[in-house]
Coordinates of C-alpha atoms in Angstrom, one line a residue:
Chain S
M100 CA 40.5 4.9 -33.4
K101 CA 42.2 4.4 -30.0
L102 CA 45.4 3.5 -31.9
V103 CA 45.3 6.8 -33.9
R104 CA 44.6 8.8 -30.7
D105 CA 47.3 7.1 -28.7
T106 CA 49.8 7.4 -31.5
W107 CA 49.0 11.1 -31.8
L108 CA 49.5 11.5 -28.0
V109 CA 53.0 9.8 -28.1
Y110 CA 54.0 11.6 -31.3
Q111 CA 53.0 15.0 -29.9
R112 CA 55.1 14.4 -26.7
Q113 CA 58.1 13.2 -28.8
L114 CA 57.9 16.3 -31.0
L115 CA 57.8 18.5 -27.9
L116 CA 60.9 16.8 -26.6
M117 CA 62.6 17.1 -29.9
A118 CA 61.9 20.8 -30.1
R119 CA 63.4 21.2 -26.6
S120 CA 66.7 19.8 -27.6
P121 CA 67.6 21.6 -30.8
V122 CA 71.1 20.3 -30.7
W123 CA 70.2 17.3 -32.9
I124 CA 69.1 19.7 -35.7
A125 CA 72.4 21.5 -35.7
V126 CA 74.4 18.2 -35.6
G127 CA 72.1 16.5 -38.0
L128 CA 72.5 19.3 -40.6
L129 CA 76.2 20.0 -40.2
Q130 CA 77.4 16.6 -41.3
P131 CA 75.3 16.3 -44.5
L132 CA 76.2 19.9 -45.3
C133 CA 79.9 19.1 -45.1
Y134 CA 79.4 16.3 -47.6
L135 CA 77.4 18.6 -49.8
L136 CA 80.0 21.4 -49.8
L137 CA 83.2 19.6 -49.4
F138 CA 82.7 16.2 -51.1
A139 CA 80.1 16.7 -53.8
P140 CA 82.3 19.0 -56.0
L141 CA 84.8 16.2 -56.4
L142 CA 82.1 14.1 -58.0
T143 CA 81.7 16.0 -61.2
S144 CA 84.8 14.3 -62.6
A145 CA 84.4 11.1 -60.6
L146 CA 80.9 10.5 -61.9
A147 CA 81.7 11.4 -65.5
A148 CA 81.6 7.7 -66.3
S149 CA 77.9 7.5 -65.2
G150 CA 77.0 10.4 -67.4
A151 CA 77.6 13.4 -65.1
H152 CA 78.8 16.3 -67.3
S153 CA 78.2 19.2 -64.9
T154 CA 77.9 20.0 -61.2
S155 CA 74.2 19.9 -61.6
D156 CA 74.4 16.3 -62.9
A157 CA 76.7 15.3 -60.1
Y158 CA 74.3 16.7 -57.5
R159 CA 71.4 14.9 -59.1
I160 CA 73.2 11.6 -58.6
Y161 CA 74.7 12.4 -55.2
V162 CA 72.0 14.2 -53.3
P163 CA 69.4 11.4 -53.5
G164 CA 72.0 9.0 -52.3
L165 CA 73.0 11.2 -49.4
L166 CA 69.3 11.6 -48.4
S167 CA 68.8 7.9 -48.5
A168 CA 71.8 7.2 -46.4
L169 CA 70.6 9.8 -43.9
A170 CA 67.2 8.2 -43.7
L171 CA 68.6 4.7 -43.3
M172 CA 71.4 5.5 -40.9
G173 CA 69.5 8.1 -38.8
G174 CA 66.6 5.6 -38.6
L175 CA 68.8 2.6 -37.7
F176 CA 70.5 4.5 -34.9
T177 CA 67.4 5.9 -33.3
G178 CA 67.1 2.8 -31.1
F179 CA 69.5 4.5 -28.7
T180 CA 66.9 7.1 -27.8
L181 CA 64.5 4.2 -26.9
L182 CA 67.2 2.7 -24.6
G183 CA 67.5 6.0 -22.9
E184 CA 63.7 6.1 -22.2
L185 CA 63.8 2.4 -21.1
H186 CA 66.5 3.2 -18.6
A187 CA 64.7 6.4 -17.3
G188 CA 61.5 4.3 -16.6
V189 CA 59.5 6.3 -19.1
I190 CA 58.5 3.2 -21.1
E191 CA 57.5 1.3 -17.9
R192 CA 55.3 4.2 -16.8
S193 CA 53.5 4.0 -20.1
R194 CA 53.2 0.3 -19.8
V195 CA 51.1 0.3 -16.7
T196 CA 48.6 2.6 -18.5
P197 CA 46.1 1.1 -21.0
V198 CA 47.8 3.1 -23.8
S199 CA 48.2 1.1 -27.1
R200 CA 51.6 -0.7 -27.3
V201 CA 51.8 -0.2 -31.0
A202 CA 51.2 3.5 -30.5
L203 CA 54.3 3.6 -28.2
L204 CA 56.3 2.4 -31.2
L205 CA 54.5 4.3 -34.0
G206 CA 54.6 7.7 -32.2
R207 CA 58.3 7.4 -31.8
A208 CA 59.1 6.1 -35.3
L209 CA 57.0 8.9 -36.7
R210 CA 58.9 11.4 -34.7
E211 CA 62.1 10.1 -36.2
T212 CA 60.6 10.2 -39.7
T213 CA 59.5 13.8 -39.2
A214 CA 63.0 14.8 -38.0
L215 CA 64.6 13.1 -41.1
L216 CA 62.1 14.7 -43.5
I217 CA 62.9 18.2 -42.1
Q218 CA 66.6 17.5 -42.5
S219 CA 66.1 16.2 -46.0
V220 CA 64.0 19.1 -47.2
L221 CA 66.6 21.5 -45.8
I222 CA 69.4 19.7 -47.6
A223 CA 67.6 19.5 -50.9
V224 CA 66.7 23.2 -50.8
L225 CA 70.3 24.1 -49.8
A226 CA 71.6 22.1 -52.7
I227 CA 69.6 24.1 -55.2
P228 CA 71.9 27.1 -55.2
F229 CA 74.7 24.7 -56.0
G230 CA 73.1 23.6 -59.2
L231 CA 70.6 20.9 -58.1
T232 CA 67.4 21.0 -60.2
V233 CA 64.4 19.0 -59.2
G234 CA 60.7 19.2 -60.0
L235 CA 58.2 19.7 -57.2
A236 CA 56.2 16.5 -57.9
D237 CA 59.5 14.6 -58.1
L238 CA 60.7 16.1 -54.9
L239 CA 57.4 15.3 -53.1
L240 CA 57.4 11.7 -54.2
A241 CA 61.1 11.4 -53.2
M242 CA 60.2 12.7 -49.8
A243 CA 57.4 10.1 -49.5
L244 CA 60.0 7.4 -50.4
L245 CA 62.4 8.8 -47.8
A246 CA 59.7 8.9 -45.2
L247 CA 59.0 5.2 -45.8
M248 CA 62.7 4.4 -45.5
A249 CA 63.0 6.3 -42.3
L250 CA 59.9 4.7 -40.8
M251 CA 61.2 1.3 -41.8
A252 CA 64.7 1.9 -40.4
S253 CA 63.5 3.3 -37.1
S254 CA 61.0 0.5 -36.6
V255 CA 63.8 -2.0 -37.1
S256 CA 66.1 -0.1 -34.8
Y257 CA 63.4 0.0 -32.0
G258 CA 62.9 -3.7 -32.4
L259 CA 66.7 -4.3 -32.1
A260 CA 66.8 -2.1 -29.1
L261 CA 64.2 -4.3 -27.4
L262 CA 66.2 -7.4 -28.4
V263 CA 69.6 -6.1 -27.4
P264 CA 68.8 -3.7 -24.6
T265 CA 72.3 -2.4 -23.7
D266 CA 74.2 0.5 -25.2
A267 CA 77.4 -1.5 -25.4
A268 CA 75.8 -4.3 -27.4
L269 CA 73.3 -2.3 -29.6
G270 CA 76.1 -0.2 -31.2
P271 CA 78.0 -3.1 -32.9
V272 CA 74.7 -4.8 -33.8
V273 CA 73.4 -1.7 -35.6
N274 CA 76.7 -1.0 -37.3
T275 CA 77.0 -4.6 -38.5
I276 CA 73.6 -4.2 -40.2
A277 CA 73.9 -0.6 -41.3
Q278 CA 77.3 -0.7 -43.0
P279 CA 76.7 -3.4 -45.6
L280 CA 73.1 -2.2 -46.1
A281 CA 74.3 1.3 -47.0
L282 CA 77.3 0.2 -49.1
L283 CA 75.2 -2.3 -51.0
S284 CA 72.5 0.2 -51.9
G285 CA 74.9 2.6 -53.6
T286 CA 74.1 5.6 -51.4
L287 CA 77.5 7.2 -51.9
L288 CA 78.3 6.1 -55.5
P289 CA 75.9 4.5 -57.9
I290 CA 76.2 0.7 -57.9
A291 CA 76.2 1.0 -61.8
L292 CA 79.9 1.7 -61.4
A293 CA 80.5 -1.6 -59.7
P294 CA 81.7 -4.9 -61.1
V295 CA 79.1 -7.4 -62.0
W296 CA 79.2 -9.6 -58.8
L297 CA 78.7 -6.5 -56.6
R298 CA 75.8 -5.4 -58.8
T299 CA 74.3 -8.9 -58.4
A300 CA 74.7 -8.7 -54.6
A301 CA 73.2 -5.2 -54.5
S302 CA 70.1 -6.4 -56.4
W303 CA 69.3 -8.6 -53.4
N304 CA 69.4 -5.6 -51.1
P305 CA 65.9 -4.0 -51.0
C306 CA 67.4 -0.6 -50.1
Y307 CA 69.2 -0.6 -53.4
W308 CA 65.9 -0.4 -55.2
A309 CA 64.8 2.4 -53.0
V310 CA 68.0 4.4 -53.7
E311 CA 67.6 3.7 -57.4
G312 CA 64.0 5.1 -57.2
M313 CA 65.4 8.2 -55.5
R314 CA 67.9 8.7 -58.2
A315 CA 65.3 8.3 -60.9
L316 CA 63.1 10.9 -59.2
F317 CA 65.9 13.4 -58.8
A318 CA 66.8 12.9 -62.5
G319 CA 63.2 13.9 -63.3
H320 CA 62.0 10.4 -64.5
L321 CA 58.8 10.4 -62.6
D322 CA 57.5 7.5 -64.8
A323 CA 60.6 5.4 -64.7
P324 CA 60.1 1.8 -63.6
E325 CA 62.7 2.3 -60.8
V326 CA 60.3 4.7 -59.1
W327 CA 57.3 2.5 -58.6
R328 CA 59.5 -0.5 -58.0
G329 CA 61.3 1.4 -55.2
L330 CA 58.1 2.7 -53.7
L331 CA 56.3 -0.6 -53.8
L332 CA 59.2 -2.6 -52.4
T333 CA 59.9 0.0 -49.6
A334 CA 56.3 0.2 -48.7
L335 CA 56.1 -3.5 -48.4
L336 CA 59.3 -3.7 -46.3
T337 CA 58.1 -0.9 -44.1
A338 CA 54.9 -2.8 -43.4
V339 CA 56.9 -5.9 -42.5
A340 CA 59.3 -3.9 -40.3
V341 CA 56.5 -2.1 -38.4
A342 CA 54.6 -5.3 -37.9
W343 CA 57.7 -7.1 -36.6
S344 CA 58.6 -4.3 -34.2
A345 CA 55.0 -3.7 -33.1
R346 CA 54.8 -7.4 -32.3
L347 CA 58.0 -7.2 -30.2
F348 CA 56.6 -4.1 -28.4
A349 CA 53.4 -5.9 -27.6
Q350 CA 55.3 -9.0 -26.4
R351 CA 58.2 -7.3 -24.4
I352 CA 56.3 -4.3 -23.3
R353 CA 53.1 -6.0 -22.4
Chain Q
M1098 CA 40.9 -5.1 -2.6
I1099 CA 43.9 -7.3 -3.4
V1100 CA 43.8 -11.1 -3.0
T1101 CA 46.5 -13.4 -4.3
K1102 CA 46.8 -17.1 -4.1
G1103 CA 50.1 -18.9 -4.7
L1104 CA 51.4 -16.3 -7.0
R1105 CA 54.7 -17.6 -8.5
K1106 CA 57.4 -16.3 -10.8
S1107 CA 60.8 -17.6 -11.8
F1108 CA 63.4 -16.2 -14.1
R1109 CA 66.2 -17.7 -16.2
P1110 CA 69.3 -15.5 -15.7
R1111 CA 70.6 -16.6 -19.1
R1112 CA 69.2 -18.7 -21.9
G1113 CA 69.6 -22.3 -20.9
A1114 CA 70.5 -21.6 -17.3
A1115 CA 68.5 -23.1 -14.5
A1116 CA 65.4 -21.1 -13.5
V1117 CA 65.6 -19.1 -10.3
D1118 CA 62.5 -18.8 -8.3
A1119 CA 62.0 -15.1 -7.5
V1120 CA 58.6 -15.6 -6.0
R1121 CA 57.6 -19.0 -4.7
G1122 CA 53.9 -18.6 -3.9
I1123 CA 52.6 -15.5 -2.3
D1124 CA 49.3 -15.4 -0.5
L1125 CA 48.1 -11.9 0.2
S1126 CA 44.9 -10.3 1.3
V1127 CA 44.7 -6.5 1.5
A1128 CA 41.5 -4.8 2.6
E1129 CA 40.1 -1.6 1.1
G1130 CA 41.7 1.5 2.5
E1131 CA 44.6 -0.3 4.0
I1132 CA 48.3 0.5 3.6
Y1133 CA 50.0 -2.9 3.4
G1134 CA 53.8 -3.2 3.3
L1135 CA 56.0 -5.9 1.9
L1136 CA 59.1 -5.8 4.0
G1137 CA 62.2 -7.7 3.2
P1138 CA 65.8 -7.4 2.0
N1139 CA 66.7 -6.7 -1.7
G1140 CA 66.2 -9.8 -3.8
A1141 CA 63.5 -11.2 -1.5
G1142 CA 60.8 -11.1 -4.3
K1143 CA 59.0 -7.9 -3.2
T1144 CA 59.4 -6.0 -6.5
T1145 CA 58.6 -9.1 -8.6
T1146 CA 55.4 -9.5 -6.6
L1147 CA 54.5 -5.9 -7.1
R1148 CA 55.3 -6.0 -10.8
M1149 CA 53.1 -9.1 -11.3
L1150 CA 50.2 -7.4 -9.6
A1151 CA 50.7 -4.2 -11.7
T1152 CA 50.5 -6.4 -14.9
L1153 CA 54.1 -5.7 -15.8
L1154 CA 55.1 -9.4 -15.4
V1155 CA 53.1 -12.4 -16.2
P1156 CA 52.9 -14.8 -13.3
D1157 CA 54.0 -18.4 -13.9
G1158 CA 51.3 -19.7 -11.6
G1159 CA 48.7 -18.8 -9.0
A1160 CA 45.8 -16.4 -9.1
A1161 CA 45.1 -12.8 -8.1
T1162 CA 42.3 -10.4 -8.0
V1163 CA 43.1 -6.7 -8.0
A1164 CA 40.4 -4.1 -7.4
G1165 CA 37.8 -6.7 -8.4
A1166 CA 39.5 -7.6 -11.7
D1167 CA 41.1 -10.9 -12.4
L1168 CA 44.8 -10.4 -13.0
R1169 CA 45.3 -13.2 -15.5
A1170 CA 42.0 -13.1 -17.3
A1171 CA 41.7 -9.3 -17.5
P1172 CA 45.0 -7.5 -17.1
G1173 CA 43.7 -4.6 -19.2
E1174 CA 40.9 -4.1 -16.6
V1175 CA 43.4 -4.3 -13.7
R1176 CA 45.6 -1.7 -15.5
R1177 CA 42.7 0.8 -15.6
R1178 CA 42.0 0.4 -11.9
I1179 CA 45.5 0.7 -10.5
G1180 CA 48.3 3.2 -10.2
Y1181 CA 51.9 2.1 -10.1
V1182 CA 54.9 4.1 -9.1
A1183 CA 58.2 2.4 -10.0
Q1184 CA 61.2 2.5 -7.7
G1185 CA 63.1 4.9 -10.1
G1186 CA 60.1 6.9 -11.0
G1187 CA 59.6 7.5 -14.7
T1188 CA 59.6 11.2 -15.5
T1189 CA 61.2 12.8 -18.6
D1190 CA 63.9 15.3 -17.9
Q1191 CA 62.9 17.7 -20.6
A1192 CA 59.1 17.8 -19.8
T1193 CA 57.4 19.8 -17.1
A1194 CA 55.4 18.3 -14.2
R1195 CA 52.2 19.8 -15.8
E1196 CA 52.9 18.2 -19.2
E1197 CA 53.7 14.9 -17.6
L1198 CA 50.4 14.9 -15.6
V1199 CA 48.4 15.9 -18.7
L1200 CA 50.0 13.1 -20.8
Q1201 CA 49.6 10.5 -18.0
A1202 CA 45.9 11.3 -17.6
R1203 CA 45.4 11.2 -21.4
M1204 CA 47.1 7.9 -21.7
Y1205 CA 44.4 6.6 -19.4
G1206 CA 41.8 7.9 -21.9
V1207 CA 40.9 11.1 -20.1
R1208 CA 39.8 13.9 -22.4
K1209 CA 42.1 16.9 -22.9
A1210 CA 40.2 19.6 -20.9
E1211 CA 39.6 17.2 -18.0
A1212 CA 43.3 16.1 -18.2
V1213 CA 44.4 19.7 -17.9
R1214 CA 42.1 20.2 -14.9
R1215 CA 43.4 17.1 -13.2
A1216 CA 47.0 18.2 -13.8
E1217 CA 46.2 21.4 -12.0
Q1218 CA 44.7 19.6 -9.1
G1219 CA 47.6 17.2 -8.9
L1220 CA 50.1 20.0 -8.8
A1221 CA 48.2 21.6 -6.0
A1222 CA 47.6 18.4 -4.0
F1223 CA 51.2 17.3 -4.1
D1224 CA 52.7 20.7 -3.4
L1225 CA 54.2 21.1 -6.9
A1226 CA 52.3 24.2 -8.1
E1227 CA 55.3 26.5 -7.6
F1228 CA 57.5 24.7 -10.1
G1229 CA 54.9 22.9 -12.1
D1230 CA 56.0 24.6 -15.3
R1231 CA 59.7 23.9 -14.9
V1232 CA 61.3 20.9 -16.6
C1233 CA 61.7 17.8 -14.4
K1234 CA 65.5 17.7 -14.5
T1235 CA 65.6 20.8 -12.3
Y1236 CA 63.7 19.0 -9.5
S1237 CA 65.1 17.7 -6.2
G1238 CA 64.7 14.1 -5.3
G1239 CA 61.8 14.8 -3.0
Q1240 CA 60.0 16.9 -5.6
R1241 CA 60.5 14.2 -8.3
R1242 CA 59.1 11.6 -5.9
R1243 CA 56.0 13.8 -5.2
L1244 CA 55.5 14.1 -9.0
D1245 CA 55.8 10.3 -9.3
L1246 CA 53.1 9.9 -6.7
A1247 CA 50.9 12.6 -8.5
L1248 CA 51.4 10.7 -11.8
G1249 CA 50.4 7.4 -10.1
V1250 CA 47.0 8.7 -9.0
V1251 CA 46.1 11.2 -11.7
H1252 CA 43.5 8.8 -13.1
R1253 CA 42.1 8.2 -9.6
P1254 CA 42.8 4.5 -9.2
R1255 CA 41.4 2.5 -6.3
V1256 CA 44.6 0.7 -5.7
L1257 CA 48.1 2.2 -5.7
F1258 CA 51.3 0.2 -5.9
L1259 CA 54.5 1.9 -4.6
D1260 CA 57.9 0.3 -5.1
E1261 CA 60.3 1.5 -2.5
P1262 CA 58.7 4.9 -2.3
T1263 CA 61.4 6.7 -0.2
V1264 CA 64.7 5.1 -1.4
G1265 CA 67.4 7.8 -1.6
L1266 CA 65.3 10.6 -0.1
D1267 CA 66.5 12.9 2.7
P1268 CA 64.6 12.5 6.1
R1269 CA 62.4 15.6 5.4
S1270 CA 61.3 14.4 2.0
R1271 CA 60.7 11.0 3.4
S1272 CA 58.3 12.2 6.0
Q1273 CA 56.6 14.3 3.3
V1274 CA 56.1 11.3 1.1
W1275 CA 54.7 9.4 4.1
A1276 CA 52.3 12.2 4.8
E1277 CA 51.1 12.1 1.1
V1278 CA 50.6 8.3 1.3
R1279 CA 48.5 8.6 4.5
R1280 CA 46.5 11.4 2.9
L1281 CA 45.7 9.1 -0.1
R1282 CA 44.6 6.3 2.3
E1283 CA 42.3 8.8 4.0
Q1284 CA 40.7 9.4 0.7
G1285 CA 39.9 5.6 0.6
M1286 CA 42.8 4.4 -1.6
T1287 CA 44.3 1.0 -1.0
V1288 CA 48.1 1.1 -1.0
L1289 CA 50.5 -1.8 -1.4
L1290 CA 54.1 -0.8 -1.0
T1291 CA 57.5 -2.5 -0.8
T1292 CA 60.2 -1.3 1.5
H1293 CA 63.4 -2.6 3.1
Y1294 CA 63.3 0.1 5.7
L1295 CA 62.0 -1.1 9.1
D1296 CA 61.1 2.4 10.3
E1297 CA 59.1 3.0 7.1
A1298 CA 57.1 -0.2 7.5
D1299 CA 56.6 0.6 11.2
A1300 CA 55.5 4.2 10.8
L1301 CA 53.5 3.9 7.6
C1302 CA 51.9 0.5 7.3
D1303 CA 48.7 -0.8 8.8
R1304 CA 49.8 -4.3 8.1
I1305 CA 53.1 -5.8 7.1
G1306 CA 54.1 -9.0 5.4
I1307 CA 57.6 -10.0 5.9
V1308 CA 59.1 -11.4 2.7
D1309 CA 62.1 -13.6 2.5
N1310 CA 63.3 -15.9 -0.2
G1311 CA 60.3 -15.4 -2.4
G1312 CA 57.6 -16.0 0.2
I1313 CA 55.8 -14.3 3.0
V1314 CA 57.3 -15.5 6.3
T1315 CA 54.7 -13.9 8.5
E1316 CA 52.3 -11.0 8.5
G1317 CA 50.4 -8.8 11.0
T1318 CA 50.2 -5.2 12.3
P1319 CA 53.6 -3.8 13.4
E1320 CA 52.5 -4.3 17.0
E1321 CA 51.4 -7.9 16.5
L1322 CA 54.7 -8.7 14.8
K1323 CA 56.7 -7.2 17.6
Q1324 CA 54.7 -9.1 20.2
K1325 CA 55.1 -12.3 18.3
I1326 CA 58.7 -12.5 19.4
S1327 CA 60.6 -12.3 22.6
G1328 CA 58.5 -9.8 24.5
D1329 CA 61.0 -7.2 25.7
S1330 CA 64.7 -7.3 26.3
V1331 CA 66.5 -5.9 29.4
T1332 CA 70.2 -5.2 29.6
I1333 CA 71.8 -5.1 33.0
G1334 CA 75.3 -3.6 33.5
L1335 CA 77.4 -5.2 36.2
P1336 CA 80.7 -4.1 37.9
D1337 CA 83.0 -7.2 37.2
P1338 CA 83.1 -10.7 35.7
A1339 CA 82.5 -12.3 39.0
A1340 CA 79.2 -10.4 39.5
T1341 CA 78.2 -11.3 35.9
T1342 CA 78.7 -15.1 36.6
G1343 CA 76.8 -14.8 39.9
A1344 CA 74.0 -12.8 38.4
E1345 CA 73.7 -15.3 35.5
R1346 CA 73.3 -18.2 37.9
A1347 CA 70.8 -16.4 40.1
L1348 CA 68.6 -15.0 37.3
A1349 CA 68.5 -18.1 35.1
E1350 CA 66.2 -19.7 37.7
L1351 CA 63.5 -17.0 37.4
P1352 CA 60.3 -18.1 35.6
C1353 CA 59.9 -14.6 33.9
V1354 CA 63.3 -15.0 32.1
Q1355 CA 62.9 -16.7 28.7
R1356 CA 66.6 -16.7 28.0
L1357 CA 69.7 -14.7 28.9
E1358 CA 73.2 -14.2 27.5
A1359 CA 76.3 -12.4 28.6
L1360 CA 77.0 -9.1 26.9
P1361 CA 79.9 -9.4 24.4
G1362 CA 82.9 -7.4 25.4
E1363 CA 81.6 -5.9 28.7
D1364 CA 80.4 -7.1 32.1
G1365 CA 76.6 -7.5 32.1
L1366 CA 73.7 -9.6 30.9
R1367 CA 71.0 -9.3 28.2
L1368 CA 67.7 -11.0 29.2
H1369 CA 64.6 -11.7 27.2
V1370 CA 61.4 -11.4 29.3
D1371 CA 57.7 -11.5 28.6
S1372 CA 57.1 -8.0 30.0
A1373 CA 59.8 -5.7 31.2
A1374 CA 57.4 -3.8 33.5
T1375 CA 56.8 -6.8 35.8
A1376 CA 60.2 -8.5 35.3
I1377 CA 62.5 -5.6 36.3
P1378 CA 61.4 -5.4 40.0
Q1379 CA 61.8 -9.2 40.3
L1380 CA 65.3 -9.1 38.6
L1381 CA 66.5 -6.3 41.0
R1382 CA 65.1 -8.1 44.1
T1383 CA 66.8 -11.4 43.1
L1384 CA 70.1 -9.6 42.5
A1385 CA 69.9 -7.8 45.9
A1386 CA 69.2 -11.2 47.6
V1387 CA 72.6 -12.6 46.3
G1388 CA 74.3 -9.3 47.1
I1389 CA 74.9 -8.0 43.5
E1390 CA 74.5 -4.3 42.8
P1391 CA 73.8 -3.6 39.1
E1392 CA 75.4 -0.5 37.6
H1393 CA 72.6 0.3 35.2
V1394 CA 69.4 -1.3 33.9
Q1395 CA 68.1 -0.7 30.3
L1396 CA 64.9 -1.7 28.7
Q1397 CA 64.5 -2.3 25.0
R1398 CA 61.3 -2.7 23.1
P1399 CA 61.7 -5.1 20.3
S1400 CA 62.1 -3.6 16.8
L1401 CA 61.0 -5.1 13.5
D1402 CA 64.6 -5.9 13.0
D1403 CA 64.3 -8.3 15.9
V1404 CA 61.3 -9.8 14.3
F1405 CA 63.1 -10.3 11.0
L1406 CA 66.1 -11.7 12.8
A1407 CA 64.0 -14.1 14.8
L1408 CA 62.1 -15.3 11.7
T1409 CA 64.9 -15.6 9.2
G1410 CA 68.1 -15.9 11.4
R1411 CA 69.5 -12.9 9.5
A1412 CA 69.6 -9.2 10.3
L1413 CA 67.7 -7.2 7.7
A1414 CA 70.3 -4.4 7.7
H1415 CA 73.1 -6.8 6.7
S1416 CA 71.3 -8.9 4.2
S1417 CA 70.8 -6.3 1.6

């Protein structure tokens, strides 16, 4: 009960701060919009091999990848906001209160998740006039999967920020993790296009299964095995990531 | 209200490096309603001591009771009973003072309506009402510090820890912060603060512990500490080197003179005496008897700086 209350307290504060600096929304939307408008049209012909015969097909393959990349990347880089708060003494001020340590993590990770969901919904809706078609149930489930990915990535990022608590060091660490993770999950182009060895490597990347699930949902295959496999695996990983990060919070931010 | 016994803490600067003792065993006893100051240079172990007592660091050894709760067995209970204001504060630029106060009270488990009421009281008490709804980044250093204090006591703790409460403040804001701290003491709060300002320790604290090298070198009221060393010092200006040598020979014999030395770079002497009031007439009489006419006589009451110098062999102002 205390955990829920404290998480709500932290989450509310984080939302308030987010609403006060709307720059992130503009920046966060602009980049994916550029990809949507300037890059996706190229894909109709490029993706012909994986069965895209129209712009609509191309978007169906591309948009879920873009959203997944957004959730993973956005989440993984959110540790920097925690560094800012650590330097400003905000975290230390919370630490001397009896507030739940896990709530300090969850409230922040859920803020990040909320931000990414708002972005994702906007992008999905904006893609509709360009020919994306997606069912409501599929979209809702896709958003649930995205939320899990964002929660997982931001928990990992907060954990890393506690382990590597300087701006200069955290950047390279996050990049080193994020780049292969994103490439090996086929966020930009489906891994199906890749040679066998790359596909084998990707199958060891749990994020690959999440992205596959996303693509199945946007293709309208609600009952495809990729969907529940992706959801289950991501849920499991999210639980592990949150537990790991929460433990670090409890240890380092006693 | 605060009792510590042999509190210790060491750090490893890097993994595998030799441990550095930050605090080598601090024994403290602070009574209820007292303002106790830990005075010492940067790196002496003041902040580490404070952070251990505020549950932010786990001590390596020793024991402590804070506001009746055992620090090592029940840090959660200590947390509920204390307030802590860090050296750099801890306010969010984009939040208002009122929002910060409400959140802080709620993090201590206070209900929403009550938290709103306490925020209102905090704004009024610390002279923040006028800009309580502006975001913190617009505040001056003094305003921010008063908000830090208001945040530190919004849950009405019995003990308040202040880490360097007036670092970087202009003189007016400083005396305002001092006034707020005295006001809290009058309400019965116990305050433990750290400072490397002698005037702050002198003006604000009921008792002072002088910290150097991870331990308390000595403690007492500011007056006691000043009496502990040297008594007073008297400077006598003389017309020429010959008079200085003559005066040195004549005055060294006097029983009231503890020690004396020539002034560097000018003609004259600096003497340490038990009490300047009784010594000065004797000094003048002795000089008149050997025919030396002093140009001026100056009396200096000892400062805490002298105490620090006498105890550690280093001047506080230069060691930071």
